[in-house]
CSV table of C-alpha atoms and ligand atoms in Angstrom, one decimal:
chain,number,residue,atom,x,y,z
A,1,MET,CA,0.0,-0.1,0.0
A,2,LEU,CA,3.1,2.3,0.3
A,3,GLN,CA,4.3,1.9,-3.2
A,4,ASP,CA,4.2,4.5,-5.9
A,5,ILE,CA,0.7,5.4,-7.0
A,6,PRO,CA,0.1,4.7,-10.7
A,7,GLY,CA,-2.6,6.5,-12.7
A,8,HIS,CA,-5.9,4.8,-12.5
A,9,ARG,CA,-6.3,4.4,-16.1
A,10,SER,CA,-2.8,2.8,-16.6
A,11,LYS,CA,-2.2,-0.7,-17.5
A,12,ALA,CA,-0.3,-1.4,-14.3
A,13,PHE,CA,-3.3,-0.4,-12.2
A,14,THR,CA,-6.0,-2.2,-14.3
A,15,GLU,CA,-3.9,-5.4,-14.0
A,16,VAL,CA,-3.9,-5.1,-10.2
A,17,LEU,CA,-7.6,-4.6,-10.1
A,18,ALA,CA,-8.2,-7.4,-12.6
A,19,ALA,CA,-6.1,-9.8,-10.4
A,20,THR,CA,-8.4,-9.3,-7.4
A,21,GLN,CA,-11.5,-10.4,-9.4
A,22,PRO,CA,-11.4,-14.1,-9.3
A,23,VAL,CA,-11.1,-14.3,-5.5
A,24,LEU,CA,-13.6,-11.4,-5.0
A,25,ARG,CA,-16.2,-13.3,-7.3
A,26,GLN,CA,-15.6,-16.7,-5.6
A,27,LEU,CA,-16.1,-15.3,-2.2
A,28,ALA,CA,-19.4,-13.8,-3.2
A,29,GLY,CA,-20.3,-17.0,-5.2
A,30,THR,CA,-21.0,-15.0,-8.5
A,31,THR,CA,-19.6,-14.9,-12.1
A,32,ARG,CA,-20.5,-11.2,-12.1
A,33,PRO,CA,-17.9,-8.5,-11.8
A,34,VAL,CA,-17.2,-7.1,-8.4
A,35,TYR,CA,-17.2,-3.3,-8.3
A,36,LEU,CA,-14.7,-1.4,-6.1
A,37,ALA,CA,-16.4,1.8,-4.8
A,38,THR,CA,-14.4,4.5,-2.9
A,39,CYS,CA,-16.7,5.0,0.1
A,40,SER,CA,-17.7,3.1,3.3
A,41,SER,CA,-20.4,0.5,3.3
A,42,TRP,CA,-23.1,3.1,3.7
A,43,GLY,CA,-22.3,4.5,0.3
A,44,MET,CA,-23.2,1.4,-1.5
A,45,MET,CA,-26.1,0.6,0.9
A,46,GLU,CA,-27.6,4.1,-0.1
A,47,ALA,CA,-26.8,3.4,-3.7
A,48,CYS,CA,-29.0,0.2,-3.5
A,49,LEU,CA,-32.0,2.5,-2.6
A,50,ARG,CA,-31.3,5.1,-5.2
A,51,ASN,CA,-30.8,2.5,-8.0
A,52,LEU,CA,-33.2,-0.2,-7.3
A,53,VAL,CA,-36.6,1.3,-6.4
A,54,ARG,CA,-38.7,2.8,-9.2
A,55,PRO,CA,-40.7,6.0,-8.5
A,56,GLY,CA,-44.1,5.1,-6.8
A,57,HIS,CA,-42.8,1.7,-5.7
A,58,ALA,CA,-41.7,0.6,-2.2
A,59,VAL,CA,-38.9,-1.0,-0.3
A,60,LEU,CA,-39.1,-3.5,2.5
A,61,ASN,CA,-36.2,-3.2,5.2
A,62,CYS,CA,-35.6,-6.3,7.2
A,63,CYS,CA,-34.7,-4.8,10.7
A,64,ASN,CA,-33.2,-6.8,13.5
A,65,GLY,CA,-30.2,-4.7,14.7
A,66,ALA,CA,-28.4,-1.4,14.4
A,67,PHE,CA,-27.2,-1.6,10.8
A,68,SER,CA,-30.4,-3.0,9.4
A,69,ASP,CA,-32.5,-0.4,11.4
A,70,ARG,CA,-30.5,2.3,10.0
A,71,TRP,CA,-30.8,1.0,6.4
A,72,HIS,CA,-34.6,1.6,6.9
A,73,GLU,CA,-34.0,5.2,8.2
A,74,VAL,CA,-31.8,5.9,5.2
A,75,ALA,CA,-34.5,4.7,2.9
A,76,ARG,CA,-36.9,7.2,4.5
A,77,ARG,CA,-34.3,10.0,4.2
A,78,CYS,CA,-34.1,9.2,0.5
A,79,GLY,CA,-37.9,9.9,0.4
A,80,LEU,CA,-38.8,6.3,-0.4
A,81,TYR,CA,-42.0,4.6,0.7
A,82,ALA,CA,-40.3,2.2,3.1
A,83,THR,CA,-41.7,-0.5,5.4
A,84,ALA,CA,-39.8,-2.1,8.2
A,85,LEU,CA,-40.1,-5.8,8.9
A,86,ARG,CA,-38.9,-5.9,12.5
A,87,VAL,CA,-38.0,-8.6,14.9
A,88,PRO,CA,-36.4,-8.0,18.3
A,89,TRP,CA,-32.5,-7.4,18.3
A,90,GLY,CA,-30.8,-10.7,18.9
A,91,GLN,CA,-33.4,-12.7,16.8
A,92,PRO,CA,-33.1,-13.7,13.1
A,93,ILE,CA,-35.6,-12.6,10.4
A,94,THR,CA,-37.8,-15.7,9.8
A,95,PRO,CA,-39.0,-16.8,6.4
A,96,GLY,CA,-42.6,-16.9,7.6
A,97,LEU,CA,-42.6,-13.2,8.5
A,98,LEU,CA,-41.1,-12.3,5.2
A,99,GLU,CA,-43.6,-14.4,3.3
A,100,GLU,CA,-46.4,-12.6,5.1
A,101,ALA,CA,-44.9,-9.1,4.3
A,102,LEU,CA,-44.5,-10.0,0.7
A,103,LYS,CA,-48.1,-11.2,0.3
A,104,ALA,CA,-49.5,-8.0,1.9
A,105,ARG,CA,-48.2,-5.9,-0.8
A,106,HIS,CA,-45.6,-5.3,-3.7
A,107,TYR,CA,-42.0,-4.4,-3.1
A,108,ASP,CA,-39.3,-3.2,-5.7
A,109,LEU,CA,-36.6,-4.1,-3.2
A,110,VAL,CA,-35.9,-6.0,0.0
A,111,THR,CA,-33.0,-5.0,2.2
A,112,LEU,CA,-31.3,-7.5,4.5
A,113,VAL,CA,-28.1,-7.4,6.6
A,114,HIS,CA,-26.7,-10.9,6.4
A,115,ALA,CA,-24.6,-10.8,9.6
A,116,GLU,CA,-25.8,-8.1,12.1
A,117,THR,CA,-22.5,-7.0,13.5
A,118,SER,CA,-24.4,-5.2,16.4
A,119,THR,CA,-25.9,-8.5,17.8
A,120,GLY,CA,-23.9,-11.3,16.2
A,121,VAL,CA,-27.0,-12.7,14.4
A,122,LEU,CA,-26.6,-14.4,11.1
A,123,ASN,CA,-30.0,-14.2,9.0
A,124,PRO,CA,-31.0,-17.3,7.1
A,125,LEU,CA,-30.1,-15.8,3.7
A,126,GLN,CA,-30.6,-18.7,1.4
A,127,GLU,CA,-34.2,-19.5,2.9
A,128,LEU,CA,-35.1,-15.8,2.9
A,129,ALA,CA,-34.0,-15.5,-0.8
A,130,GLU,CA,-36.1,-18.5,-1.6
A,131,VAL,CA,-39.2,-16.8,0.0
A,132,ILE,CA,-38.6,-13.8,-2.2
A,133,HIS,CA,-38.6,-15.9,-5.4
A,134,LEU,CA,-41.6,-17.8,-4.4
A,135,HIS,CA,-43.8,-14.8,-3.2
A,136,GLY,CA,-42.1,-11.5,-4.5
A,137,GLN,CA,-43.9,-11.2,-7.8
A,138,ALA,CA,-41.6,-13.1,-10.0
A,139,SER,CA,-38.6,-11.2,-11.0
A,140,GLU,CA,-40.0,-7.8,-9.7
A,141,THR,CA,-38.8,-8.0,-6.1
A,142,LEU,CA,-35.1,-7.6,-5.8
A,143,LEU,CA,-32.9,-8.6,-2.8
A,144,ALA,CA,-29.9,-6.5,-1.7
A,145,VAL,CA,-27.8,-7.8,1.1
A,146,ASP,CA,-25.2,-6.3,3.4
A,147,VAL,CA,-22.5,-9.0,3.7
A,148,VAL,CA,-20.2,-6.6,5.5
A,149,SER,CA,-19.3,-8.9,8.5
A,150,SER,CA,-19.8,-12.3,6.6
A,151,TYR,CA,-18.0,-11.6,3.3
A,152,SER,CA,-15.0,-14.0,3.3
A,153,ALA,CA,-15.8,-15.3,6.7
A,154,THR,CA,-18.8,-17.6,5.7
A,155,PRO,CA,-19.9,-19.3,2.4
A,156,LEU,CA,-21.9,-17.1,0.1
A,157,ALA,CA,-23.7,-18.2,-3.2
A,158,MET,CA,-25.1,-15.0,-4.8
A,159,ASP,CA,-25.9,-16.6,-8.1
A,160,SER,CA,-27.4,-19.8,-6.9
A,161,TRP,CA,-29.3,-18.4,-4.1
A,162,GLY,CA,-30.6,-15.7,-6.5
A,163,VAL,CA,-29.4,-12.7,-4.5
A,164,ASP,CA,-29.3,-9.2,-6.5
A,165,VAL,CA,-26.7,-7.3,-4.5
A,166,MET,CA,-23.9,-8.2,-2.2
A,167,LEU,CA,-21.8,-5.5,-0.6
A,168,ALA,CA,-19.1,-5.3,2.0
A,169,GLY,CA,-16.9,-2.6,3.3
A,170,THR,CA,-13.2,-3.4,3.3
A,171,GLN,CA,-12.5,-2.9,7.1
A,172,LYS,CA,-14.6,-5.8,8.5
A,173,ALA,CA,-14.1,-9.4,7.6
A,174,LEU,CA,-11.5,-8.4,5.0
A,175,ALA,CA,-9.6,-6.5,7.7
A,176,LEU,CA,-8.2,-3.9,5.4
A,177,PRO,CA,-8.2,-0.1,6.2
A,178,PRO,CA,-11.6,1.6,5.8
A,179,GLY,CA,-12.4,3.6,2.5
A,180,MET,CA,-13.7,1.1,0.1
A,181,VAL,CA,-16.5,-1.3,-0.7
A,182,VAL,CA,-16.7,-4.4,-2.8
A,183,CYS,CA,-20.1,-4.9,-4.4
A,184,ALA,CA,-21.5,-7.3,-6.9
A,185,ILE,CA,-25.0,-6.9,-8.6
A,186,SER,CA,-27.1,-9.1,-10.7
A,187,GLU,CA,-28.1,-8.7,-14.3
A,188,ARG,CA,-31.7,-8.1,-13.0
A,189,ALA,CA,-30.6,-5.3,-10.7
A,190,LEU,CA,-28.7,-3.7,-13.7
A,191,GLU,CA,-31.9,-3.8,-15.7
A,192,ARG,CA,-33.9,-2.4,-12.8
A,193,ALA,CA,-31.4,0.6,-12.4
A,194,GLY,CA,-31.9,1.3,-16.1
A,195,GLN,CA,-35.6,1.9,-15.2
A,196,VAL,CA,-34.9,4.3,-12.4
A,197,PRO,CA,-34.5,8.0,-13.3
A,198,TYR,CA,-32.1,10.4,-11.6
A,199,ARG,CA,-29.5,8.1,-10.4
A,200,GLY,CA,-26.8,10.7,-10.5
A,201,PHE,CA,-23.4,9.8,-11.5
A,202,TYR,CA,-21.1,8.8,-8.6
A,203,MET,CA,-23.3,6.0,-7.3
A,204,ASP,CA,-24.9,4.9,-10.7
A,205,PHE,CA,-24.9,1.1,-11.0
A,206,LEU,CA,-24.8,1.5,-14.7
A,207,GLU,CA,-21.6,3.6,-14.6
A,208,TYR,CA,-20.0,1.1,-12.2
A,209,GLU,CA,-20.8,-1.8,-14.7
A,210,LYS,CA,-19.4,0.1,-17.8
A,211,ASN,CA,-16.2,0.6,-16.0
A,212,ALA,CA,-16.0,-2.8,-14.2
A,213,ILE,CA,-16.1,-4.8,-17.4
A,214,ARG,CA,-12.9,-2.9,-18.6
A,215,ASP,CA,-11.2,-3.4,-15.1
A,216,MET,CA,-11.7,0.2,-14.3
A,217,THR,CA,-13.4,2.3,-11.7
A,218,ILE,CA,-15.8,5.3,-12.5
A,219,SER,CA,-13.4,7.9,-11.1
A,220,THR,CA,-10.0,7.9,-9.1
A,221,PRO,CA,-10.3,5.0,-6.6
A,222,ALA,CA,-8.4,4.7,-3.3
A,223,ILE,CA,-5.6,3.2,-5.1
A,224,PRO,CA,-3.5,2.3,-2.1
A,225,LEU,CA,-6.5,0.2,-0.9
A,226,VAL,CA,-6.7,-1.6,-4.1
A,227,TYR,CA,-3.1,-2.7,-3.6
A,228,GLY,CA,-4.1,-3.7,-0.2
A,229,LEU,CA,-7.0,-5.7,-1.5
A,230,ALA,CA,-4.8,-7.5,-4.0
A,231,HIS,CA,-2.5,-8.6,-1.2
A,232,ARG,CA,-5.5,-9.9,0.8
A,233,THR,CA,-7.0,-11.8,-2.1
A,234,THR,CA,-3.5,-13.4,-2.8
A,235,GLU,CA,-3.4,-14.3,0.9
A,236,ILE,CA,-7.0,-15.8,0.8
A,237,GLN,CA,-6.0,-17.8,-2.1
A,238,ARG,CA,-2.9,-19.2,-0.4
A,239,GLU,CA,-4.9,-20.1,2.7
A,240,GLY,CA,-7.7,-21.5,0.8
A,241,ILE,CA,-11.3,-20.0,1.0
A,242,GLU,CA,-12.7,-23.1,2.6
A,243,ASN,CA,-9.8,-23.2,5.3
A,244,ARG,CA,-10.6,-19.5,6.0
A,245,TRP,CA,-14.3,-20.3,6.8
A,246,LEU,CA,-13.2,-23.1,8.9
A,247,ARG,CA,-10.8,-20.9,10.8
A,248,HIS,CA,-13.5,-18.3,11.4
A,249,ARG,CA,-15.8,-21.0,12.6
A,250,ALA,CA,-13.2,-22.6,14.9
A,251,CYS,CA,-12.4,-18.9,16.4
A,252,ARG,CA,-16.0,-18.3,16.8
A,253,THR,CA,-16.8,-21.6,18.6
A,254,TYR,CA,-13.8,-21.3,20.6
A,255,VAL,CA,-14.9,-18.0,22.1
A,256,THR,CA,-18.5,-19.3,22.5
A,257,GLN,CA,-17.2,-22.2,24.5
A,258,TRP,CA,-15.0,-20.0,26.7
A,259,ALA,CA,-18.1,-17.8,27.3
A,260,LYS,CA,-20.2,-20.7,28.4
A,261,LYS,CA,-17.6,-21.9,30.8
A,262,HIS,CA,-17.5,-18.4,32.4
A,263,GLY,CA,-21.2,-17.5,32.6
A,264,TRP,CA,-21.5,-15.5,29.6
A,265,HIS,CA,-23.7,-16.4,26.6
A,266,SER,CA,-24.2,-15.5,22.9
A,267,ALA,CA,-26.9,-13.1,22.1
A,268,ALA,CA,-27.7,-15.0,19.0
A,269,PRO,CA,-29.6,-18.3,19.2
A,270,SER,CA,-27.5,-21.3,18.3
A,271,GLY,CA,-27.6,-22.0,14.6
A,272,PHE,CA,-27.9,-18.2,13.8
A,273,GLN,CA,-24.4,-17.1,15.0
A,274,VAL,CA,-22.1,-15.1,12.9
A,275,ASP,CA,-18.7,-16.8,12.4
A,276,SER,CA,-16.6,-13.6,12.5
A,277,LEU,CA,-17.6,-12.4,15.9
A,278,ASN,CA,-19.2,-13.1,19.2
A,279,CYS,CA,-21.7,-10.8,20.9
A,280,LEU,CA,-21.7,-12.0,24.5
A,281,ILE,CA,-24.2,-11.2,27.3
A,282,PRO,CA,-22.5,-11.0,30.8
A,283,PRO,CA,-23.3,-13.5,33.7
A,284,SER,CA,-25.4,-11.1,35.8
A,285,ALA,CA,-25.7,-7.3,36.2
A,286,ILE,CA,-22.2,-6.4,34.8
A,287,ASN,CA,-22.3,-3.3,33.0
A,288,THR,CA,-20.0,-3.9,30.1
A,289,VAL,CA,-19.0,-0.3,29.8
A,290,ASP,CA,-17.4,-0.6,33.2
A,291,PHE,CA,-15.9,-3.9,32.4
A,292,VAL,CA,-14.4,-2.7,29.2
A,293,GLU,CA,-13.0,0.3,30.9
A,294,GLN,CA,-11.2,-1.8,33.5
A,295,LEU,CA,-10.0,-4.3,30.9
A,296,LYS,CA,-8.4,-1.3,29.2
A,297,GLN,CA,-6.9,0.4,32.4
A,298,GLN,CA,-5.6,-2.9,33.9
A,299,PHE,CA,-4.7,-4.9,30.9
A,300,ALA,CA,-4.4,-2.5,28.1
A,301,TRP,CA,-7.0,-4.4,25.9
A,302,ILE,CA,-9.6,-2.3,23.9
A,303,ILE,CA,-12.8,-4.3,23.1
A,304,ASP,CA,-16.4,-3.1,22.4
A,305,PRO,CA,-19.0,-2.6,25.1
A,306,GLY,CA,-22.1,-3.1,22.8
A,307,TYR,CA,-23.3,-1.0,19.9
A,308,GLY,CA,-26.3,1.4,19.8
A,309,ALA,CA,-29.1,0.2,22.0
A,310,TRP,CA,-27.0,-2.6,23.4
A,311,LYS,CA,-24.2,-0.4,24.8
A,312,GLY,CA,-23.2,-1.6,28.2
A,313,LYS,CA,-25.3,-4.8,27.9
A,314,CYS,CA,-22.9,-7.0,26.0
A,315,ILE,CA,-19.4,-7.2,24.7
A,316,ARG,CA,-18.3,-8.0,21.0
A,317,LEU,CA,-15.2,-10.0,20.4
A,318,SER,CA,-14.2,-10.0,16.7
A,319,ASN,CA,-12.3,-12.8,15.0
A,320,MET,CA,-12.1,-11.1,11.6
A,321,GLY,CA,-9.2,-11.0,9.2
A,322,ILE,CA,-6.4,-13.5,9.9
A,323,LEU,CA,-6.8,-13.9,13.7
A,324,THR,CA,-6.4,-17.5,15.2
A,325,THR,CA,-7.5,-19.1,18.4
A,326,GLN,CA,-4.0,-18.8,19.8
A,327,GLU,CA,-4.0,-15.0,19.4
A,328,LEU,CA,-7.4,-14.8,21.1
A,329,ASP,CA,-6.1,-16.6,24.3
A,330,PRO,CA,-4.2,-13.8,25.9
A,331,LEU,CA,-7.4,-11.6,25.8
A,332,LEU,CA,-9.6,-14.3,27.2
A,333,HIS,CA,-7.0,-15.1,29.9
A,334,ASP,CA,-7.1,-11.4,31.0
A,335,MET,CA,-10.8,-11.3,30.9
A,336,GLU,CA,-10.9,-14.2,33.4
A,337,GLN,CA,-8.4,-12.4,35.7
A,338,LEU,CA,-10.6,-9.3,35.6
A,339,MET,CA,-13.7,-11.3,36.5
A,340,LYS,CA,-11.8,-12.8,39.5
A,341,ILE,CA,-10.7,-9.3,40.7
A,342,THR,CA,-14.3,-7.8,40.3
A,343,PRO,CA,-16.7,-10.8,40.5
A,344,ALA,CA,-20.2,-10.4,39.3
B,1,PLP,C1,-19.8,-1.7,10.0
B,1,PLP,C2,-21.1,-2.0,9.3
B,1,PLP,C3,-21.7,-1.2,8.4
B,1,PLP,C4,-21.4,0.2,8.1
B,1,PLP,O1,-20.0,0.2,7.6
B,1,PLP,P1,-19.3,1.6,7.2
B,1,PLP,O2,-18.1,1.0,6.4
B,1,PLP,O3,-19.0,2.3,8.6
B,1,PLP,O4,-20.2,2.4,6.4
B,1,PLP,C5,-22.8,-1.7,7.8
B,1,PLP,N1,-23.3,-2.9,8.0
B,1,PLP,C6,-22.7,-3.8,8.9
B,1,PLP,C7,-23.3,-5.1,9.0
B,1,PLP,C8,-21.7,-3.3,9.5
B,1,PLP,O5,-21.0,-4.3,10.3
C-alpha cells in the first residue's frame, strides 16, 4: 500500500484490479464483476436504494439490529416509501414473517443485513431469498444484502441463491483499512437501475458496470487500498477459501465455549451465530462499559462494550481477518483475571 501510485487508467493499475477479481467473485459466489467503490459500506447501501426502487414503488427493510434499522432510516431519508419488517434485536428474520410481508403488498426491493454485527445474528439468507422468489411477484422484487461482516468469513452463493446485490466494506471481515466497498449486482438489478431515473453519476450502478467490465473504476479510486485488497486476495487464495471459513468457525466456537464456561452467553440463538464475531451477554448485572474500561486500564485491551441500544449490555469479540484461536487466548485469559478481581 506504500508503493508509488500509478494513474488509475494505466495498464499497471488495471492489471492489479483485474487480479483481485477471481477471488472476490468466488467469495460472493458469483460470475458477475465485483465493483470497487471508494466510500464506506453506507455509500453502497444508499446506492441500492437510489438505483433499485422505481418511482411510486416501495422498499421493505428487514430490521433486527443497529445496521439494518439504519438502512430503513436511510430509505426514509431518500424519500422512499419504506416499510420495516422488525424482529427484536438478537433474533433472526424468519422466512414466515417475510412471506407474510410480501403477500401483503408489492415491493421493488428487500434489504437484508446478512450478519448483524451489532448482535452477532446471522440471518438465514438462502431461505429468505427462496421466499422472495416464491412470493415476491416473480422477477419484480429484488434482494440487496449487506455482507459486511460475513464476506470471506462464511460461504456465500449469490448466483445460486438468487441474490441481487452483495456489498461489503473493506474494514470488516477483509480486515483492510476503511475507505472502500466491494459490491456485486445481478443482471436483474442492472436492468432495474436502467428503469430508475435520476441516479446521478457517482453512485450509478450502470456507470459501475460500464467501467468494471474494462477493469476500471468510474473515477479515481482509493488506489493504495486496491493494492491492499490485491494482497488480501492473494493471501486468501494461499490459505484456501474453505480453510478460511473453517478458521473463522473455529475461532467463533472457541470463544462461544469459553463464554459458556465463564457464565456469559451468545446473544444470537444457536444456529444463527455469525462466524466472524461473538456478541456476548454478561453473567449477571455486569455493566459492560465498566468491564471494558477496567480491561483497558488494567490489561491494555480495547474491546467493544456493545453498539447502539445494546451499549453496556454486551461485549463484542471479533475474530475477523487473519486471527487464530491462539491469538485470542491472551485476551480471554485477562478477561478471566478481571472477573476474579471484580466478581459479578
Ligand atoms: C460496519 C457495518 C456497516 C457500516 O459500515 P461503514 O463502512 O462504516 O459504512 C454496515 N453494515 C454492517 C453489518 C456493519 O458491520
